[in-house]
Amino acid sequence: MSPLRAAGPAGALVLAACGAPEPGPAPDAQERARFAAACAEGPGYAPAICDCLSERAAERFDETRFRLIRISLTGAAIRPAAERAGLNRDQIGQISRFVMENLAHCADGEPDAPLPFQPAPET
Amino acid sequence: MTTVSVDIVLDPVCPWCWLGHRYWLRARELAAPVLTETVYRPFQLDSAVPRAGSDYQAYMKKRIGDDASGRWKQMREHLETAGPEAGIVFNFDQIERRPNTLDAHRLIRWAQGQGLAEPVVEAVFRAYFEERRDIGDRAVLTAIGEEAGLHRDVLDDLFKSDRDAGEVQREEAFYRSLGVSAVPCFIFNGRFAVSGAEAPETLADAVRRAAAQPAETE
């Protein structure tokens, strides 16, 4: 099965799904700048790749999760901070896998977008 | 006539999944004459819940906190309005156990092999949200399966083992790897996804769109 493409009206999905964590505030410009720096200095990805990763992470995650991904780019462990933030095992795994899962897309400029983030509360 | 395969990724403790399933049953009619073949796929919203389950009210209190944003209240009001319109009763206040849903997914998997997935999925949702039964309890699941037409003795034997537990977990991991992070998620011909309990018309449109495109051959 190839990457999925969203076929529905993404804007209408906010409250109609279970599973995504309740979103906090979106990452601000300062946090996004830190992300770009960590991405370039840590794994040493090209600026275009870092921009792409940052954009996708910001679309999908709130500030807390975005910051955890930024920390993961430095090579530091995120589990303690993630657990303090109240994330469960699945949510931590989602964050841990984010860079790996999105790197190919960002490196290749693959046009198909994965499913949009669904900021709805878990039930 | 084209047949569109529809994978519905769901978790039986997700109220939007029940609503979405009802919408899907309607969408299937709207999409006629396009034929559809539905396959239910597992997703555990919280696989860390103990196999014996947790106290529902305490679990939800921990997850939601004081609902300062009002998000849960808003969601609940929406569900309690949309549910009855779809023939659904949500008894959130009376639910006692928040189950681990691995065994419920195993039951759905076995029912699928017998062509009974749809009634079993509906029965599991009803048992949890309307009848407040503990769908993490294997005896409850066995009774649900038997009521839907599965053999009690076979279910007893299967539940005595961990048969298919690994398969369910692997299947869930696969859908997570595709990007499914919220449920319900409807995947048409393995290519197009609609996430959330979208209106029947939206789902029917997705069926027609998938039917108009060549099916994936990989």
mmCIF file with all atom_site columns, C-alpha atoms in Angstrom, chain B residues 20-163:
data_model
loop_
_atom_site.group_PDB
_atom_site.id
_atom_site.type_symbol
_atom_site.label_atom_id
_atom_site.label_alt_id
_atom_site.label_comp_id
_atom_site.label_asym_id
_atom_site.label_entity_id
_atom_site.label_seq_id
_atom_site.pdbx_PDB_ins_code
_atom_site.Cartn_x
_atom_site.Cartn_y
_atom_site.Cartn_z
_atom_site.occupancy
_atom_site.B_iso_or_equiv
_atom_site.pdbx_formal_charge
_atom_site.auth_seq_id
_atom_site.auth_comp_id
_atom_site.auth_asym_id
_atom_site.auth_atom_id
_atom_site.pdbx_PDB_model_num
ATOM 1   C CA . GLY B 1 20  ? -18.606 6.919   11.553 1.00 0.00 ? 20  GLY B CA 1
ATOM 2   C CA . HIS B 1 21  ? -19.605 3.297   11.123 1.00 0.00 ? 21  HIS B CA 1
ATOM 3   C CA . ARG B 1 22  ? -23.275 4.250   10.998 1.00 0.00 ? 22  ARG B CA 1
ATOM 4   C CA . TYR B 1 23  ? -22.431 6.933   8.459  1.00 0.00 ? 23  TYR B CA 1
ATOM 5   C CA . TRP B 1 24  ? -20.516 4.372   6.468  1.00 0.00 ? 24  TRP B CA 1
ATOM 6   C CA . LEU B 1 25  ? -23.489 1.996   6.337  1.00 0.00 ? 25  LEU B CA 1
ATOM 7   C CA . ARG B 1 26  ? -25.535 4.851   4.863  1.00 0.00 ? 26  ARG B CA 1
ATOM 8   C CA . ALA B 1 27  ? -22.734 5.926   2.528  1.00 0.00 ? 27  ALA B CA 1
ATOM 9   C CA . ARG B 1 28  ? -22.543 2.434   1.100  1.00 0.00 ? 28  ARG B CA 1
ATOM 10  C CA . GLU B 1 29  ? -26.155 2.739   0.003  1.00 0.00 ? 29  GLU B CA 1
ATOM 11  C CA . LEU B 1 30  ? -25.594 6.213   -1.421 1.00 0.00 ? 30  LEU B CA 1
ATOM 12  C CA . ALA B 1 31  ? -22.636 4.999   -3.443 1.00 0.00 ? 31  ALA B CA 1
ATOM 13  C CA . ALA B 1 32  ? -24.687 2.398   -5.297 1.00 0.00 ? 32  ALA B CA 1
ATOM 14  C CA . PRO B 1 33  ? -24.359 1.107   -7.954 1.00 0.00 ? 33  PRO B CA 1
ATOM 15  C CA . VAL B 1 34  ? -20.664 1.117   -7.034 1.00 0.00 ? 34  VAL B CA 1
ATOM 16  C CA . LEU B 1 35  ? -20.028 -1.965  -4.936 1.00 0.00 ? 35  LEU B CA 1
ATOM 17  C CA . THR B 1 36  ? -17.873 -1.919  -1.840 1.00 0.00 ? 36  THR B CA 1
ATOM 18  C CA . GLU B 1 37  ? -16.037 -4.494  0.194  1.00 0.00 ? 37  GLU B CA 1
ATOM 19  C CA . THR B 1 38  ? -15.445 -3.499  3.808  1.00 0.00 ? 38  THR B CA 1
ATOM 20  C CA . VAL B 1 39  ? -12.556 -4.742  5.911  1.00 0.00 ? 39  VAL B CA 1
ATOM 21  C CA . TYR B 1 40  ? -12.237 -3.691  9.549  1.00 0.00 ? 40  TYR B CA 1
ATOM 22  C CA . ARG B 1 41  ? -8.750  -2.827  10.767 1.00 0.00 ? 41  ARG B CA 1
ATOM 23  C CA . PRO B 1 42  ? -7.575  -2.519  14.361 1.00 0.00 ? 42  PRO B CA 1
ATOM 24  C CA . PHE B 1 43  ? -6.423  0.594   16.175 1.00 0.00 ? 43  PHE B CA 1
ATOM 25  C CA . GLN B 1 44  ? -5.902  0.928   19.904 1.00 0.00 ? 44  GLN B CA 1
ATOM 26  C CA . LEU B 1 45  ? -6.280  4.455   21.163 1.00 0.00 ? 45  LEU B CA 1
ATOM 27  C CA . ASP B 1 46  ? -4.361  3.482   24.267 1.00 0.00 ? 46  ASP B CA 1
ATOM 28  C CA . SER B 1 47  ? -2.677  0.105   24.189 1.00 0.00 ? 47  SER B CA 1
ATOM 29  C CA . ALA B 1 48  ? -1.195  0.800   27.629 1.00 0.00 ? 48  ALA B CA 1
ATOM 30  C CA . VAL B 1 49  ? -4.527  0.200   29.334 1.00 0.00 ? 49  VAL B CA 1
ATOM 31  C CA . PRO B 1 50  ? -4.108  -3.000  31.395 1.00 0.00 ? 50  PRO B CA 1
ATOM 32  C CA . ARG B 1 51  ? -5.679  -6.134  29.949 1.00 0.00 ? 51  ARG B CA 1
ATOM 33  C CA . ALA B 1 52  ? -8.022  -6.115  32.945 1.00 0.00 ? 52  ALA B CA 1
ATOM 34  C CA . GLY B 1 53  ? -9.074  -2.574  32.074 1.00 0.00 ? 53  GLY B CA 1
ATOM 35  C CA . SER B 1 54  ? -9.194  0.584   34.142 1.00 0.00 ? 54  SER B CA 1
ATOM 36  C CA . ASP B 1 55  ? -11.865 2.470   36.008 1.00 0.00 ? 55  ASP B CA 1
ATOM 37  C CA . TYR B 1 56  ? -13.518 4.506   33.255 1.00 0.00 ? 56  TYR B CA 1
ATOM 38  C CA . GLN B 1 57  ? -14.316 7.650   35.155 1.00 0.00 ? 57  GLN B CA 1
ATOM 39  C CA . ALA B 1 58  ? -10.847 7.829   36.726 1.00 0.00 ? 58  ALA B CA 1
ATOM 40  C CA . TYR B 1 59  ? -9.242  7.128   33.363 1.00 0.00 ? 59  TYR B CA 1
ATOM 41  C CA . MET B 1 60  ? -11.186 9.868   31.658 1.00 0.00 ? 60  MET B CA 1
ATOM 42  C CA . LYS B 1 61  ? -10.555 12.310  34.464 1.00 0.00 ? 61  LYS B CA 1
ATOM 43  C CA . LYS B 1 62  ? -6.852  11.698  34.109 1.00 0.00 ? 62  LYS B CA 1
ATOM 44  C CA . ARG B 1 63  ? -6.967  12.104  30.352 1.00 0.00 ? 63  ARG B CA 1
ATOM 45  C CA . ILE B 1 64  ? -9.187  15.121  30.188 1.00 0.00 ? 64  ILE B CA 1
ATOM 46  C CA . GLY B 1 65  ? -8.226  16.913  33.374 1.00 0.00 ? 65  GLY B CA 1
ATOM 47  C CA . ASP B 1 66  ? -10.445 19.856  34.135 1.00 0.00 ? 66  ASP B CA 1
ATOM 48  C CA . ASP B 1 67  ? -11.325 20.326  30.446 1.00 0.00 ? 67  ASP B CA 1
ATOM 49  C CA . ALA B 1 68  ? -10.296 23.937  30.761 1.00 0.00 ? 68  ALA B CA 1
ATOM 50  C CA . SER B 1 69  ? -10.544 24.401  27.013 1.00 0.00 ? 69  SER B CA 1
ATOM 51  C CA . GLY B 1 70  ? -14.070 23.013  26.947 1.00 0.00 ? 70  GLY B CA 1
ATOM 52  C CA . ARG B 1 71  ? -13.064 20.670  24.161 1.00 0.00 ? 71  ARG B CA 1
ATOM 53  C CA . TRP B 1 72  ? -14.423 17.504  25.786 1.00 0.00 ? 72  TRP B CA 1
ATOM 54  C CA . LYS B 1 73  ? -17.696 19.246  26.635 1.00 0.00 ? 73  LYS B CA 1
ATOM 55  C CA . GLN B 1 74  ? -18.003 20.412  23.049 1.00 0.00 ? 74  GLN B CA 1
ATOM 56  C CA . MET B 1 75  ? -17.223 16.971  21.693 1.00 0.00 ? 75  MET B CA 1
ATOM 57  C CA . ARG B 1 76  ? -19.641 15.283  24.041 1.00 0.00 ? 76  ARG B CA 1
ATOM 58  C CA . GLU B 1 77  ? -22.447 17.666  23.122 1.00 0.00 ? 77  GLU B CA 1
ATOM 59  C CA . HIS B 1 78  ? -21.808 17.010  19.471 1.00 0.00 ? 78  HIS B CA 1
ATOM 60  C CA . LEU B 1 79  ? -21.867 13.253  19.989 1.00 0.00 ? 79  LEU B CA 1
ATOM 61  C CA . GLU B 1 80  ? -24.989 13.362  22.102 1.00 0.00 ? 80  GLU B CA 1
ATOM 62  C CA . THR B 1 81  ? -26.721 15.315  19.357 1.00 0.00 ? 81  THR B CA 1
ATOM 63  C CA . ALA B 1 82  ? -25.443 13.366  16.380 1.00 0.00 ? 82  ALA B CA 1
ATOM 64  C CA . GLY B 1 83  ? -25.724 9.946   18.049 1.00 0.00 ? 83  GLY B CA 1
ATOM 65  C CA . PRO B 1 84  ? -29.500 9.733   18.380 1.00 0.00 ? 84  PRO B CA 1
ATOM 66  C CA . GLU B 1 85  ? -29.889 11.044  14.841 1.00 0.00 ? 85  GLU B CA 1
ATOM 67  C CA . ALA B 1 86  ? -27.913 7.996   13.746 1.00 0.00 ? 86  ALA B CA 1
ATOM 68  C CA . GLY B 1 87  ? -29.781 5.637   16.070 1.00 0.00 ? 87  GLY B CA 1
ATOM 69  C CA . ILE B 1 88  ? -27.009 5.601   18.649 1.00 0.00 ? 88  ILE B CA 1
ATOM 70  C CA . VAL B 1 89  ? -27.237 5.999   22.421 1.00 0.00 ? 89  VAL B CA 1
ATOM 71  C CA . PHE B 1 90  ? -24.101 7.111   24.256 1.00 0.00 ? 90  PHE B CA 1
ATOM 72  C CA . ASN B 1 91  ? -24.244 6.487   28.007 1.00 0.00 ? 91  ASN B CA 1
ATOM 73  C CA . PHE B 1 92  ? -20.913 8.051   28.882 1.00 0.00 ? 92  PHE B CA 1
ATOM 74  C CA . ASP B 1 93  ? -21.799 8.673   32.519 1.00 0.00 ? 93  ASP B CA 1
ATOM 75  C CA . GLN B 1 94  ? -22.670 5.047   33.188 1.00 0.00 ? 94  GLN B CA 1
ATOM 76  C CA . ILE B 1 95  ? -19.619 3.365   31.639 1.00 0.00 ? 95  ILE B CA 1
ATOM 77  C CA . GLU B 1 96  ? -17.649 1.660   34.411 1.00 0.00 ? 96  GLU B CA 1
ATOM 78  C CA . ARG B 1 97  ? -14.612 0.136   32.739 1.00 0.00 ? 97  ARG B CA 1
ATOM 79  C CA . ARG B 1 98  ? -12.233 1.527   30.160 1.00 0.00 ? 98  ARG B CA 1
ATOM 80  C CA . PRO B 1 99  ? -11.124 -1.735  28.568 1.00 0.00 ? 99  PRO B CA 1
ATOM 81  C CA . ASN B 1 100 ? -8.017  -2.756  26.763 1.00 0.00 ? 100 ASN B CA 1
ATOM 82  C CA . THR B 1 101 ? -9.392  -3.403  23.274 1.00 0.00 ? 101 THR B CA 1
ATOM 83  C CA . LEU B 1 102 ? -6.954  -6.002  21.998 1.00 0.00 ? 102 LEU B CA 1
ATOM 84  C CA . ASP B 1 103 ? -9.382  -8.880  22.593 1.00 0.00 ? 103 ASP B CA 1
ATOM 85  C CA . ALA B 1 104 ? -12.266 -6.961  21.033 1.00 0.00 ? 104 ALA B CA 1
ATOM 86  C CA . HIS B 1 105 ? -10.126 -6.546  17.926 1.00 0.00 ? 105 HIS B CA 1
ATOM 87  C CA . ARG B 1 106 ? -9.363  -10.257 17.949 1.00 0.00 ? 106 ARG B CA 1
ATOM 88  C CA . LEU B 1 107 ? -13.086 -11.005 18.042 1.00 0.00 ? 107 LEU B CA 1
ATOM 89  C CA . ILE B 1 108 ? -13.707 -8.644  15.123 1.00 0.00 ? 108 ILE B CA 1
ATOM 90  C CA . ARG B 1 109 ? -10.912 -10.345 13.214 1.00 0.00 ? 109 ARG B CA 1
ATOM 91  C CA . TRP B 1 110 ? -12.421 -13.772 13.754 1.00 0.00 ? 110 TRP B CA 1
ATOM 92  C CA . ALA B 1 111 ? -15.881 -12.514 12.853 1.00 0.00 ? 111 ALA B CA 1
ATOM 93  C CA . GLN B 1 112 ? -14.434 -11.089 9.663  1.00 0.00 ? 112 GLN B CA 1
ATOM 94  C CA . GLY B 1 113 ? -13.242 -14.536 8.698  1.00 0.00 ? 113 GLY B CA 1
ATOM 95  C CA . GLN B 1 114 ? -16.813 -15.758 9.018  1.00 0.00 ? 114 GLN B CA 1
ATOM 96  C CA . GLY B 1 115 ? -18.412 -12.859 7.159  1.00 0.00 ? 115 GLY B CA 1
ATOM 97  C CA . LEU B 1 116 ? -19.898 -11.564 10.409 1.00 0.00 ? 116 LEU B CA 1
ATOM 98  C CA . ALA B 1 117 ? -17.715 -8.542  11.078 1.00 0.00 ? 117 ALA B CA 1
ATOM 99  C CA . GLU B 1 118 ? -20.363 -5.906  10.512 1.00 0.00 ? 118 GLU B CA 1
ATOM 100 C CA . PRO B 1 119 ? -22.874 -7.218  13.094 1.00 0.00 ? 119 PRO B CA 1
ATOM 101 C CA . VAL B 1 120 ? -20.078 -7.943  15.537 1.00 0.00 ? 120 VAL B CA 1
ATOM 102 C CA . VAL B 1 121 ? -18.623 -4.449  15.199 1.00 0.00 ? 121 VAL B CA 1
ATOM 103 C CA . GLU B 1 122 ? -22.058 -2.952  15.786 1.00 0.00 ? 122 GLU B CA 1
ATOM 104 C CA . ALA B 1 123 ? -22.663 -5.268  18.744 1.00 0.00 ? 123 ALA B CA 1
ATOM 105 C CA . VAL B 1 124 ? -19.328 -4.402  20.351 1.00 0.00 ? 124 VAL B CA 1
ATOM 106 C CA . PHE B 1 125 ? -20.006 -0.674  20.022 1.00 0.00 ? 125 PHE B CA 1
ATOM 107 C CA . ARG B 1 126 ? -23.504 -1.107  21.446 1.00 0.00 ? 126 ARG B CA 1
ATOM 108 C CA . ALA B 1 127 ? -22.250 -3.252  24.297 1.00 0.00 ? 127 ALA B CA 1
ATOM 109 C CA . TYR B 1 128 ? -19.768 -0.594  25.345 1.00 0.00 ? 128 TYR B CA 1
ATOM 110 C CA . PHE B 1 129 ? -21.527 2.693   24.802 1.00 0.00 ? 129 PHE B CA 1
ATOM 111 C CA . GLU B 1 130 ? -25.178 1.773   25.252 1.00 0.00 ? 130 GLU B CA 1
ATOM 112 C CA . GLU B 1 131 ? -25.226 -1.302  27.468 1.00 0.00 ? 131 GLU B CA 1
ATOM 113 C CA . ARG B 1 132 ? -22.099 -0.320  29.460 1.00 0.00 ? 132 ARG B CA 1
ATOM 114 C CA . ARG B 1 133 ? -20.699 -3.834  29.285 1.00 0.00 ? 133 ARG B CA 1
ATOM 115 C CA . ASP B 1 134 ? -16.989 -4.481  29.771 1.00 0.00 ? 134 ASP B CA 1
ATOM 116 C CA . ILE B 1 135 ? -15.775 -5.279  26.268 1.00 0.00 ? 135 ILE B CA 1
ATOM 117 C CA . GLY B 1 136 ? -12.361 -6.155  27.649 1.00 0.00 ? 136 GLY B CA 1
ATOM 118 C CA . ASP B 1 137 ? -13.918 -9.149  29.396 1.00 0.00 ? 137 ASP B CA 1
ATOM 119 C CA . ARG B 1 138 ? -13.530 -12.276 27.292 1.00 0.00 ? 138 ARG B CA 1
ATOM 120 C CA . ALA B 1 139 ? -16.804 -13.725 28.578 1.00 0.00 ? 139 ALA B CA 1
ATOM 121 C CA . VAL B 1 140 ? -18.613 -10.609 27.390 1.00 0.00 ? 140 VAL B CA 1
ATOM 122 C CA . LEU B 1 141 ? -16.894 -10.758 24.021 1.00 0.00 ? 141 LEU B CA 1
ATOM 123 C CA . THR B 1 142 ? -17.714 -14.442 23.679 1.00 0.00 ? 142 THR B CA 1
ATOM 124 C CA . ALA B 1 143 ? -21.368 -13.702 24.373 1.00 0.00 ? 143 ALA B CA 1
ATOM 125 C CA . ILE B 1 144 ? -21.350 -10.915 21.796 1.00 0.00 ? 144 ILE B CA 1
ATOM 126 C CA . GLY B 1 145 ? -19.774 -13.216 19.248 1.00 0.00 ? 145 GLY B CA 1
ATOM 127 C CA . GLU B 1 146 ? -22.249 -15.984 19.950 1.00 0.00 ? 146 GLU B CA 1
ATOM 128 C CA . GLU B 1 147 ? -25.191 -13.600 19.629 1.00 0.00 ? 147 GLU B CA 1
ATOM 129 C CA . ALA B 1 148 ? -23.857 -12.594 16.220 1.00 0.00 ? 148 ALA B CA 1
ATOM 130 C CA . GLY B 1 149 ? -23.583 -16.190 15.051 1.00 0.00 ? 149 GLY B CA 1
ATOM 131 C CA . LEU B 1 150 ? -20.081 -17.287 16.011 1.00 0.00 ? 150 LEU B CA 1
ATOM 132 C CA . HIS B 1 151 ? -19.614 -20.591 17.826 1.00 0.00 ? 151 HIS B CA 1
ATOM 133 C CA . ARG B 1 152 ? -19.172 -20.237 21.569 1.00 0.00 ? 152 ARG B CA 1
ATOM 134 C CA . ASP B 1 153 ? -16.920 -23.283 21.873 1.00 0.00 ? 153 ASP B CA 1
ATOM 135 C CA . VAL B 1 154 ? -14.587 -21.987 19.201 1.00 0.00 ? 154 VAL B CA 1
ATOM 136 C CA . LEU B 1 155 ? -14.438 -18.553 20.806 1.00 0.00 ? 155 LEU B CA 1
ATOM 137 C CA . ASP B 1 156 ? -13.785 -20.094 24.217 1.00 0.00 ? 156 ASP B CA 1
ATOM 138 C CA . ASP B 1 157 ? -10.837 -22.002 22.796 1.00 0.00 ? 157 ASP B CA 1
ATOM 139 C CA . LEU B 1 158 ? -9.463  -18.999 20.917 1.00 0.00 ? 158 LEU B CA 1
ATOM 140 C CA . PHE B 1 159 ? -9.712  -16.746 23.939 1.00 0.00 ? 159 PHE B CA 1
ATOM 141 C CA . LYS B 1 160 ? -7.914  -19.281 26.099 1.00 0.00 ? 160 LYS B CA 1
ATOM 142 C CA . SER B 1 161 ? -4.892  -18.646 23.902 1.00 0.00 ? 161 SER B CA 1
ATOM 143 C CA . ASP B 1 162 ? -3.301  -15.479 22.569 1.00 0.00 ? 162 ASP B CA 1
ATOM 144 C CA . ARG B 1 163 ? -4.197  -16.507 19.068 1.00 0.00 ? 163 ARG B CA 1
#
